Coordinates of C-alpha atoms and ligand atoms in Angstrom, one line a residue:
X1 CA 0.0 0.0 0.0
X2 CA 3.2 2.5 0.9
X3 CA 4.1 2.1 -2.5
X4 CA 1.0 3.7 -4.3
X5 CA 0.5 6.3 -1.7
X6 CA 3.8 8.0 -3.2
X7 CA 2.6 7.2 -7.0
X8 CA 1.1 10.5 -8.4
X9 CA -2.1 8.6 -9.6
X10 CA -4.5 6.0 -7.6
X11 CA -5.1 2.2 -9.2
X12 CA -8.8 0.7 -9.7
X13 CA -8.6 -3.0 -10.3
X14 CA -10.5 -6.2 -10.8
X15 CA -9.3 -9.5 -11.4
X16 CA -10.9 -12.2 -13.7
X17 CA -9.6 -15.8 -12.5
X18 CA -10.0 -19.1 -14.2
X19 CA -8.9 -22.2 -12.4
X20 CA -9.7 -25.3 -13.7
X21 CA -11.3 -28.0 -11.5
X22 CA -9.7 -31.3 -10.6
X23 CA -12.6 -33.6 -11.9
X24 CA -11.6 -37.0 -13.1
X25 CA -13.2 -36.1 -16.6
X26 CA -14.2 -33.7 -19.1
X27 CA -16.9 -30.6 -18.4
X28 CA -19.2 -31.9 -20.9
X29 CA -17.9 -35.6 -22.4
X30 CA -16.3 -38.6 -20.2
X31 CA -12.5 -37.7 -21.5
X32 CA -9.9 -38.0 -18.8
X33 CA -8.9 -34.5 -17.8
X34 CA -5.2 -34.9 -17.9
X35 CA -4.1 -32.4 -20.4
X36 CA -0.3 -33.4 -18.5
X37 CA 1.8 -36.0 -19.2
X38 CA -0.3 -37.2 -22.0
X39 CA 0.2 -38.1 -26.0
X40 CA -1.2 -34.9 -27.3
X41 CA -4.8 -35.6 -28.6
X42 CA -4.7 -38.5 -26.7
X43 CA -7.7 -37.5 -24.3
X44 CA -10.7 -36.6 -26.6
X45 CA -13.5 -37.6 -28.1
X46 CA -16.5 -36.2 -30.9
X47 CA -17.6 -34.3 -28.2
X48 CA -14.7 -32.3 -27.0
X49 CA -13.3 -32.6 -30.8
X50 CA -16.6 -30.7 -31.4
X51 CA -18.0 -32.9 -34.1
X52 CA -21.3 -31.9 -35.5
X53 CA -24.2 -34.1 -34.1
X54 CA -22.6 -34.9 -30.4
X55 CA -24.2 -34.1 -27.3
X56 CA -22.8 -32.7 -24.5
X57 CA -23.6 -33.8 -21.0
X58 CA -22.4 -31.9 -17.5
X59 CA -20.1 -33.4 -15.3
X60 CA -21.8 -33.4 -11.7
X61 CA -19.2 -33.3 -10.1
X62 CA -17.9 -30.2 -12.0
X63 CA -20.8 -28.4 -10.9
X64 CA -20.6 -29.5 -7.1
X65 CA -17.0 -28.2 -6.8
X66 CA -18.3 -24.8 -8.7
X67 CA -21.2 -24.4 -5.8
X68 CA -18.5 -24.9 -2.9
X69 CA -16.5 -22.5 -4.1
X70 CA -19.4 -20.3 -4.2
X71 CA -20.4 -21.2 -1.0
X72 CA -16.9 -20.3 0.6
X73 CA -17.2 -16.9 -1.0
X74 CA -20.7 -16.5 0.2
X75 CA -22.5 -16.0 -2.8
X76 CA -25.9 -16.7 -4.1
X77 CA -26.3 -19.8 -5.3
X78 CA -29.5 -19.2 -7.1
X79 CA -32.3 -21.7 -7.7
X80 CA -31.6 -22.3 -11.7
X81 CA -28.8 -21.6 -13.7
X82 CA -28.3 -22.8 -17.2
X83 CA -25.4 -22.7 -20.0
X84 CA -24.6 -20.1 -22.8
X85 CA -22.8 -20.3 -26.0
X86 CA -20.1 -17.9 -26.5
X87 CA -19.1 -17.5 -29.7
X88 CA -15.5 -16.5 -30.9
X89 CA -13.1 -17.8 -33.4
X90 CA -9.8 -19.5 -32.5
X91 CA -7.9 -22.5 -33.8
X92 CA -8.0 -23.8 -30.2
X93 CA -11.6 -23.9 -29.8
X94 CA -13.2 -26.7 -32.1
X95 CA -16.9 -26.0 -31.9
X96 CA -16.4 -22.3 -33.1
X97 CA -17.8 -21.6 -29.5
X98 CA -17.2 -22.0 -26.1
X99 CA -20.0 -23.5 -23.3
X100 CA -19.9 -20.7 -20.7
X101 CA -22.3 -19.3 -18.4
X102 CA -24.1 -15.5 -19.5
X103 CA -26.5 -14.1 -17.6
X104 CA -27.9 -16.8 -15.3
X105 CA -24.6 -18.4 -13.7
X106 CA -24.0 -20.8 -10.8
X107 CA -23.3 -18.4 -7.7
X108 CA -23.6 -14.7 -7.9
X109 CA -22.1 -12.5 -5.5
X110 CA -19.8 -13.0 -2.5
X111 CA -16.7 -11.8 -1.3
X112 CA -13.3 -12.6 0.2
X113 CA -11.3 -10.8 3.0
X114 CA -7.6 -9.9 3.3
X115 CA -6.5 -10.3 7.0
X116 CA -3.9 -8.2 8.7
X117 CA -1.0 -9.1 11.1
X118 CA -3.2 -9.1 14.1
X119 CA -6.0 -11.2 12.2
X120 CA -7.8 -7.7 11.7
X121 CA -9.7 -7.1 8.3
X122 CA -7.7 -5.2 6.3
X123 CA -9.7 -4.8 3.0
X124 CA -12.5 -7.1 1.7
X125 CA -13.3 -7.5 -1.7
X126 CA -16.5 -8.2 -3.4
X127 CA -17.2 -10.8 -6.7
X128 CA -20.0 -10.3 -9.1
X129 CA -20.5 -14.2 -9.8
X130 CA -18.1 -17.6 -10.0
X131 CA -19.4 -18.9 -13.1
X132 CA -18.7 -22.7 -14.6
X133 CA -17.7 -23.2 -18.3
X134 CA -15.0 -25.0 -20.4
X135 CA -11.4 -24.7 -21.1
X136 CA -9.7 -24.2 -24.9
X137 CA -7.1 -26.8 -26.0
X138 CA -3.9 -25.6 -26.7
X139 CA -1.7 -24.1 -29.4
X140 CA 1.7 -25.3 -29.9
X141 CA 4.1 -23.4 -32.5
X142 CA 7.1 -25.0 -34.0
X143 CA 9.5 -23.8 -35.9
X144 CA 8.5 -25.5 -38.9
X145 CA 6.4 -23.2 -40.1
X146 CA 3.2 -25.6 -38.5
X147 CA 1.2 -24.5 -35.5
X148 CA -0.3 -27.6 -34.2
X149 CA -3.1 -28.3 -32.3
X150 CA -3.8 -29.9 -28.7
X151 CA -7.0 -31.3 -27.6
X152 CA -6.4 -32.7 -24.8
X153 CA -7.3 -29.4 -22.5
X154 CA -10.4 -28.7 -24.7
X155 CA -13.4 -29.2 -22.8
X156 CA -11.4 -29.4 -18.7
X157 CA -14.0 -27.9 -16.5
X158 CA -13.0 -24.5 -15.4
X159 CA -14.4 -22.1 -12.9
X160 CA -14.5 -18.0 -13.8
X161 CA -14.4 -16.0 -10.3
X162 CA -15.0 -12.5 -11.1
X163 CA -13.8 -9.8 -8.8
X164 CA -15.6 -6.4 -9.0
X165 CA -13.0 -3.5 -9.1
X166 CA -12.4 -3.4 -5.3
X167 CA -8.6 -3.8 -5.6
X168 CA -6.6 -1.0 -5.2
X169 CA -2.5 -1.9 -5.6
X170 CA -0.5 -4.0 -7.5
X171 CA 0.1 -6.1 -4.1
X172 CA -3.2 -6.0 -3.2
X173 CA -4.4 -7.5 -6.3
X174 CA -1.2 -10.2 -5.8
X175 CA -2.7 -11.4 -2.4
X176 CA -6.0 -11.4 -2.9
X177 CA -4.7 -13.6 -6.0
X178 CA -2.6 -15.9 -3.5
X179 CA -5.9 -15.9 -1.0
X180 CA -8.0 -17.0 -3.9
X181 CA -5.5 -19.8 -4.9
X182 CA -5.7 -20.9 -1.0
X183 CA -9.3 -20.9 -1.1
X184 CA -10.0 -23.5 -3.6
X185 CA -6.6 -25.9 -2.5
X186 CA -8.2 -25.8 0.5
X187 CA -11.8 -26.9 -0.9
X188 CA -10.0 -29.3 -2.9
X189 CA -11.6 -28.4 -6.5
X190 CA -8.0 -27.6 -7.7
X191 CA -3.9 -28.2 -7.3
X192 CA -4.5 -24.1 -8.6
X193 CA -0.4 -24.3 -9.9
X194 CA -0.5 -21.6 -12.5
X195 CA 2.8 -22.9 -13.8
X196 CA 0.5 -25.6 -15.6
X197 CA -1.9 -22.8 -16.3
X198 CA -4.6 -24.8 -13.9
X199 CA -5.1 -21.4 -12.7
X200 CA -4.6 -17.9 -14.5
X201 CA -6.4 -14.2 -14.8
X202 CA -7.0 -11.2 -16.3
X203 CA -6.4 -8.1 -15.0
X204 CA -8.2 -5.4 -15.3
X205 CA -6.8 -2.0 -14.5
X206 CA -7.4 2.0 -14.9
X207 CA -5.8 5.0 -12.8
X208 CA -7.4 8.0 -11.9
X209 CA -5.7 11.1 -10.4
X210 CA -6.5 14.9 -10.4
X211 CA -4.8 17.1 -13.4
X212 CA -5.2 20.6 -13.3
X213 CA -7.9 20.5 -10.7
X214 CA -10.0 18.2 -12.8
X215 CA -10.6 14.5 -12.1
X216 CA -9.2 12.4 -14.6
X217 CA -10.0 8.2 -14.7
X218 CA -8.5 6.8 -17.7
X219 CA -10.2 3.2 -20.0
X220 CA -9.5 -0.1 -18.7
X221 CA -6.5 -1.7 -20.0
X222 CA -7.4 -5.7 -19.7
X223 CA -4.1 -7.6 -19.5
X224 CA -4.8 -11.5 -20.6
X225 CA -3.5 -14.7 -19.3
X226 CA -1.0 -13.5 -16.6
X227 CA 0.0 -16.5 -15.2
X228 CA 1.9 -16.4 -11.7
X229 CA 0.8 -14.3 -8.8
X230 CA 3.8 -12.1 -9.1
X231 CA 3.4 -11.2 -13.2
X232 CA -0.2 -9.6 -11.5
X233 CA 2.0 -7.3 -9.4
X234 CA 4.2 -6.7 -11.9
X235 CA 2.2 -6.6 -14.9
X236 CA -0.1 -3.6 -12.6
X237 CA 2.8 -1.7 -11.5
X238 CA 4.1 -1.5 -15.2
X239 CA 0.5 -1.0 -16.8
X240 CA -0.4 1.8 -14.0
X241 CA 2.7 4.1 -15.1
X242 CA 2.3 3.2 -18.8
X243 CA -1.6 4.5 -18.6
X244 CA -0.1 7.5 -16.4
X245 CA 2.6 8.2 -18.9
X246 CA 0.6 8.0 -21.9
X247 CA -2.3 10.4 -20.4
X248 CA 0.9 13.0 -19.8
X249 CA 2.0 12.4 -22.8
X250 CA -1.1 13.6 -24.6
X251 CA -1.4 9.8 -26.4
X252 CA -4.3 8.6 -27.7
X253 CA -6.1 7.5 -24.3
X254 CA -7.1 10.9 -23.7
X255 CA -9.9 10.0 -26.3
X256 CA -10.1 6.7 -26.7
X257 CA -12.9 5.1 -25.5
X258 CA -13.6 1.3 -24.5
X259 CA -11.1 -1.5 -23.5
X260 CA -7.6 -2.0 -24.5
X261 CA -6.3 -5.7 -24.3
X262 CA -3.3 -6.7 -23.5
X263 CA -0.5 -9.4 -23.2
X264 CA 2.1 -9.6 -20.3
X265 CA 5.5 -10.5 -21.4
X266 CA 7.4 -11.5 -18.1
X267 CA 11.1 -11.6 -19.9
X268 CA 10.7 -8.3 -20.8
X269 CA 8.5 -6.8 -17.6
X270 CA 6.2 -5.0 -20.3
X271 CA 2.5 -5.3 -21.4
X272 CA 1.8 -5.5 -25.0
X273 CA -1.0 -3.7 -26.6
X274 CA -2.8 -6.1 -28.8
X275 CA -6.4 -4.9 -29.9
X276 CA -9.7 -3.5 -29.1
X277 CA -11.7 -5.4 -27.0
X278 CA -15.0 -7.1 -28.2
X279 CA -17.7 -5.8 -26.5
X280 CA -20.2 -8.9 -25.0
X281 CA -22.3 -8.5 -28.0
X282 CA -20.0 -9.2 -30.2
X283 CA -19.8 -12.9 -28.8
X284 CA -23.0 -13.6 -30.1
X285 CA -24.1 -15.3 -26.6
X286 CA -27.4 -17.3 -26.8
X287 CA -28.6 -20.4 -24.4
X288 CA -26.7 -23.7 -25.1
X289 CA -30.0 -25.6 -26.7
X290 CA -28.6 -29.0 -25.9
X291 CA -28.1 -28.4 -21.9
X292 CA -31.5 -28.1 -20.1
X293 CA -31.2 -25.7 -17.5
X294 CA -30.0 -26.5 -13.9
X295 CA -32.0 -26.3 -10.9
X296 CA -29.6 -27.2 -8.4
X297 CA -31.4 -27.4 -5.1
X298 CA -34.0 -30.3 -6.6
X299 CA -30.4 -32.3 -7.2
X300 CA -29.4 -34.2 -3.6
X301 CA -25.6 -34.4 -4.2
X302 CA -25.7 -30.5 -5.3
X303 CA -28.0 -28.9 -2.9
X304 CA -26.0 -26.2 -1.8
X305 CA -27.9 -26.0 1.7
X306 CA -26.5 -29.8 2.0
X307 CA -23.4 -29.3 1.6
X308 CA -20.4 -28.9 4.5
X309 CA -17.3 -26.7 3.8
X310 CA -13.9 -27.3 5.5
X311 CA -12.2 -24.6 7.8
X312 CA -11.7 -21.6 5.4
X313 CA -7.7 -20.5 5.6
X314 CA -9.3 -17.0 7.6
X315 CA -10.7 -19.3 10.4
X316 CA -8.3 -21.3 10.5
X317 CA -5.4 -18.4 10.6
X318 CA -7.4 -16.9 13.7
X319 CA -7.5 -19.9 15.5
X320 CA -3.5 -20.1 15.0
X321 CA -3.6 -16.4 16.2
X322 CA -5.3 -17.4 19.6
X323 CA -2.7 -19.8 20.2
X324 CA -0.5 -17.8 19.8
X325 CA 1.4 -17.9 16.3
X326 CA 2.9 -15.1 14.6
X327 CA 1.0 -14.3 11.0
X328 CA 3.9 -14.9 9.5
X329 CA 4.6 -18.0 11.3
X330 CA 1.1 -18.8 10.0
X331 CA 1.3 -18.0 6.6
X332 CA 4.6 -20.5 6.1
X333 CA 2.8 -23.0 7.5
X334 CA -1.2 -22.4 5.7
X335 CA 0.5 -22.1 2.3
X336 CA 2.0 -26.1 3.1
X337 CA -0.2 -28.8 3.5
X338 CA 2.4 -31.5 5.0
X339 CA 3.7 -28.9 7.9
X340 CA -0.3 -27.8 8.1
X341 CA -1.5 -31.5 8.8
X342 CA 1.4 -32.6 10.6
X343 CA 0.4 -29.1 13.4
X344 CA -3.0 -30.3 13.2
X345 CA -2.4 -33.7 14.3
X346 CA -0.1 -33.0 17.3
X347 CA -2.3 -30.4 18.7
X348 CA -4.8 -32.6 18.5
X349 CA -2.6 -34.8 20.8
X350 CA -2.6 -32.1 23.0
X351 CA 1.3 -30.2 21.8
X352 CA 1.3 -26.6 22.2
X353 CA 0.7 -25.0 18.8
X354 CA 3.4 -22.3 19.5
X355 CA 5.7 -25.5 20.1
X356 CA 5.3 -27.4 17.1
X357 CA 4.9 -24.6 15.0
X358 CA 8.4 -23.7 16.0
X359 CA 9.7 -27.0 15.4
X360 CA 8.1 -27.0 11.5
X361 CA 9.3 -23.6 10.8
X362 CA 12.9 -24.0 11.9
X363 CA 13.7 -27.6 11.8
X364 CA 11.9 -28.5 8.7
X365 CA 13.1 -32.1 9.3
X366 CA 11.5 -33.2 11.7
X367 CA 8.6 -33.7 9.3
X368 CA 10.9 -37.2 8.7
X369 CA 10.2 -38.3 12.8
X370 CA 6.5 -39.7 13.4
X371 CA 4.0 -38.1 16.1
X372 CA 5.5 -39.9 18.7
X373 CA 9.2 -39.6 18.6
X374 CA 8.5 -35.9 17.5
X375 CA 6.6 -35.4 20.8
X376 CA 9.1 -37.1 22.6
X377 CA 12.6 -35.3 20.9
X378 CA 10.1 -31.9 21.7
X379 CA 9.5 -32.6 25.3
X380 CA 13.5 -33.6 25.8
X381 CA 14.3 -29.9 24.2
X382 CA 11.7 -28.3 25.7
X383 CA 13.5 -29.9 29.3
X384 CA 17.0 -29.0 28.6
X385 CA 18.2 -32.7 28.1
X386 CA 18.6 -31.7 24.1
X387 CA 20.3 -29.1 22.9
X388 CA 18.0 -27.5 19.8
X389 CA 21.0 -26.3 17.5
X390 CA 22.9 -29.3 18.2
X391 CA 19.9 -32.1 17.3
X392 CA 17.9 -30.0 14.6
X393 CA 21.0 -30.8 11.9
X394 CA 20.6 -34.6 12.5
X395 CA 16.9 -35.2 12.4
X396 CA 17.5 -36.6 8.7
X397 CA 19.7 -39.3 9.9
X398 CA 18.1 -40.1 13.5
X399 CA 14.6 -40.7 11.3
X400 CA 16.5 -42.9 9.3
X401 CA 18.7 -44.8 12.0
X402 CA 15.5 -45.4 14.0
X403 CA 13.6 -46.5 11.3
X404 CA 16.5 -49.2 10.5
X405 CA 16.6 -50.0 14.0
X406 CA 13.1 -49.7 15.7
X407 CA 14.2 -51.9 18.9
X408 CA 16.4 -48.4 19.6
X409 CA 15.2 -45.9 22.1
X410 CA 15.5 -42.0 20.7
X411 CA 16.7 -41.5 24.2
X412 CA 19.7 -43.7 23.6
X413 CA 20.0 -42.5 20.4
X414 CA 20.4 -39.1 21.4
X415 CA 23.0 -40.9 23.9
X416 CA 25.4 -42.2 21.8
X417 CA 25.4 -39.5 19.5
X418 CA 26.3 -37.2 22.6
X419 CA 23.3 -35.4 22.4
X420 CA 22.1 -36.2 25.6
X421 CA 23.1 -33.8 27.5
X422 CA 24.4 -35.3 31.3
X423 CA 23.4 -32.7 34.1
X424 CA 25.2 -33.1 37.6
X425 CA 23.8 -30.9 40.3
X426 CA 27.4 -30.7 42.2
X427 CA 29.0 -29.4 39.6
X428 CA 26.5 -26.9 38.4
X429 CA 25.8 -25.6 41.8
X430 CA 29.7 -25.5 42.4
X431 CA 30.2 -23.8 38.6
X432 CA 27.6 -21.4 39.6
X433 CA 29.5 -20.6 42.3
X434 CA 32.3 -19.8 41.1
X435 CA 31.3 -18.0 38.2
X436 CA 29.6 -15.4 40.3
X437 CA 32.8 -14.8 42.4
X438 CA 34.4 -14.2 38.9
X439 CA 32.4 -11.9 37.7
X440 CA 31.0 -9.2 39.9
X441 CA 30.8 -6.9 37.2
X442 CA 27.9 -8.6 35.5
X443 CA 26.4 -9.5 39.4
X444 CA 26.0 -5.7 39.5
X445 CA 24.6 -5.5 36.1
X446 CA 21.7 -8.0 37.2
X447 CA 20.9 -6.0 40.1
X448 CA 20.9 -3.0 38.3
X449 CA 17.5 -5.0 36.0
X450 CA 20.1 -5.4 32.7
X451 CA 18.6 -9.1 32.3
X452 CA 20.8 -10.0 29.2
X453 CA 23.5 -10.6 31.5
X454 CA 22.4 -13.3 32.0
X455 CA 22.8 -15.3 28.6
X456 CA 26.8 -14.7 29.1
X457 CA 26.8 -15.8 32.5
X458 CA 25.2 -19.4 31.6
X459 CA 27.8 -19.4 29.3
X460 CA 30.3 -19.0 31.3
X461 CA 29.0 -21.9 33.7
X462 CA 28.1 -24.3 30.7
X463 CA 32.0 -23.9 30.1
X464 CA 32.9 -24.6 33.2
X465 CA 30.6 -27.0 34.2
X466 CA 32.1 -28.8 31.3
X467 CA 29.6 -31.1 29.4
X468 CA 27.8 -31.8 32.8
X469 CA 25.0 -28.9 33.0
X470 CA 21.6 -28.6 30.8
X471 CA 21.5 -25.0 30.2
X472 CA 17.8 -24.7 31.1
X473 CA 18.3 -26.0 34.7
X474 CA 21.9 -23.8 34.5
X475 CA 19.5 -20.9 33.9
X476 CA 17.4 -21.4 37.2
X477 CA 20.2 -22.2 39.2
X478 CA 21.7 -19.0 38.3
X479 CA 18.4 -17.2 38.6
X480 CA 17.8 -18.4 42.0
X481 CA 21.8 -17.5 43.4
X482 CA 21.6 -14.3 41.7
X483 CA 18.0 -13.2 43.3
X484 CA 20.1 -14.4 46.7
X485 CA 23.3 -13.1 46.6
X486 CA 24.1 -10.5 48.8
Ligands
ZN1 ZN1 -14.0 -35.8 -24.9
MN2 MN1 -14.0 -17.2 -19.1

């Protein structure tokens, strides 16, 4: 937000995201939908070919996955909803048209919020509808002089969730894009990488900002297919001083009038100006005749009043709050499903959030140690037995030595890799001792309330206690003769 505040003009944007859904098959034929990893052409059928004659038929379970997303944004899921035919011509789209949703789509409405640091709402922003339709196949150009043509992503269910223009920075528009991405991992309708392209938007931007005491809001530039939540930031930031520039300029968009598409091109940090936008009409949209219209409530398995949604990433970050995580503690682990379940499943064994969370975060390893031996290596750290540093770069090869060897305790484990530390009262108390008669310097500095003094001072007794002291008990043995010493 610091960043626009010093920009000379103010940013109005709205994002347009397709993600396509994880459904075994095909939106509207029984085709695998595995565009990856596949011959080309290999998954499709008349259907998604588009050969004259075929029928298409809507995957269910395309449809469920649309309504919990709308559900999770809170829209309306209205009683009917039915299909459109959106005409446009491309080599990638067979049928000369694409099966989308117009005027009467799946959920209308809703809205997602951006949290702050303390969990605090910092901005919300509002959707006009999440609409269900299908995906193009896919170009590919040689270099021998042939473009050739992939079907195998023609016809993949994909979801459109339409912002309104509520966004109002380049990294505003990048996290809501991250939070949106969350939101449907998290439902499960989608993996959402946008390096495969399973989840991409358009961007749509204009600036406004006062010139000569006159309010000035420039057209919309709409920039297609960006493709990673950082080419949104970028792709804004560039576009926003391009539209500024151009106004200043005296260019064309001070009379121009409609839309302005646009291409990103991340190598060279630049938007391309392609060509005037259609206007809706121009797609010639008109009901799909061969898909009767969808009343989703009178349909058990898509009744959106039956259906259950998982904890949303918002709840779920609060609850982490009251436990006390940092939100950026929280955001390494939400954005991670293997750290996220493994949290989930010790706390549900009764570990201390704050604890584990630690352990995930900064000893990443210890993913490789089950509950159990992760519970107990914690409670041996958390007791001074273990030093932290010393163990965390081993958790790699103690996983694998116990799993080799699953008579072995950790405990001896830790022993014979000297890990374990001993503690001998005698020698602390006399270490302590000692050091304090050493050092009455730093015994004045504790009296005087500088409490850091005492970090060197355990140091000083670890040394001399030499291998026999656990620097948590050191710690309130030195505590205790400092608060007495005379
Ligand atoms: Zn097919
Ligand atoms: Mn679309």
């Amino acid at each position: 937000m610091s960043k626009s505040n010093s920009l000379p003009f103010s940013y109005v944007i709205g994002l347009e995201v397709h993600c396509e859904l994880g459904t075994k098959t095909k939106m509207f034929c029984r085709c695998l939908n595995a565009p990856f990893g596949a011959e080309p052409n290999e998954h499709t059928c008349p259907v998604c070919m588009g050969l004259p004659g075929t029928l298409p038929v809507p995957n269910q379970e395309a449809v469920r996955m649309t309504i919990l997303v709308g559900k999770a944004l809170g829209s309306e899921i209205p009683q009917f909803c039915k299909w459109d035919r959106k005409h446009y011509f491309y080599p990638d789209l067979p049928k000369g048209y694409q099966i989308s949703q117009y005027d009467l789509p799946l959920c209308m409405g809703g809205e997602l919020a951006l949290l702050d640091a303390e969990g605090k709402e910092e901005s919300k922003v509002r959707f006009e509808r999440v609409h269900l339709e299908e995906d193009a196949g896919k170009l590919m150009h040689g270099n021998s002089g042939y473009t050739k043509v992939d079907l195998n992503r023609a016809g993949v269910p994909l979801i459109e969730m339409v912002s309104k223009p509520d966004l109002r920075s380049p990294e505003q528009a990048r996290r809501f894009m991250q939070e949106l991405r969350l939101m449907v991992r998290t439902l499960g309708v989608s993996e959402a990488d946008m390096e495969k392209g399973e989840m991409r938007c358009d961007v749509n931007v204009s600036i406004k900002f006062t010139h000569e005491g006159e309010e000035v809001w420039t057209p919309i530039t709409e920039i297609k297919n960006v493709n990673s939540t950082r080419a949104v930031e970028r792709s804004l930031i560039a576009e926003g001083q391009r539209l500024y520039d151009e106004w200043c300029a005296g260019g064309p968009i001070r009379i121009r009038k409609g839309k302005l598409t646009a291409g990103w091109d991340e190598d060279k940090g630049s938007v391309n100006i392609n060509r005037a936008k259609e206007a809706a009409h121009e797609y010639r949209y008109f009901p799909e005749p061969d898909i009767p219209p969808l009343e989703v409530y009178k349909v058990a398995s898509l009744n959106p009043e039956k259906m259950t949604l998982p904890e949303l990433p918002n709840a779920r970050r609060l609850r982490y709050l009251k436990e006390g995580l940092s939100m950026a503690d929280i955001e390494t682990l939400i954005a991670d499903p293997i750290r996220l379940q493994r949290l989930e499943s010790l706390m549900v064994q009764g570990s201390s959030a704050k604890q584990v969370a630690n352990w995930l975060i900064n000893a990443a390893d210890c993913l490789s140690l089950s509950d159990e031996q992760l519970k107990e290596l914690m409670g041996l750290v958390a007791a001074g037995e273990v030093p932290f540093a010393g163990v965390k770069s081993q958790l790699l090869i103690i996983a694998e030595q116990l799993s080799k060897n699953p008579q072995q305790s950790l405990r001896d484990l830790l022993g014979s890799k000297q890990l374990l530390q001993a503690h001998d009262d005698t020698v602390v108390q006399s270490a302590v001792a000692d050091v304090l008669l050493a050092n009455p310097h730093a015994v004045e500095q504790w009296k005087a309330g500088e409490q850091k003094v005492l970090g060197f001072l355990v140091g000083q007794v670890m040394k001399k206690a030499a291998g026999k002291a656990q620097a948590a008990k050191v710690q309130e043995v030195l505590r205790q003769a400092l608060d007495s010493h005379e």
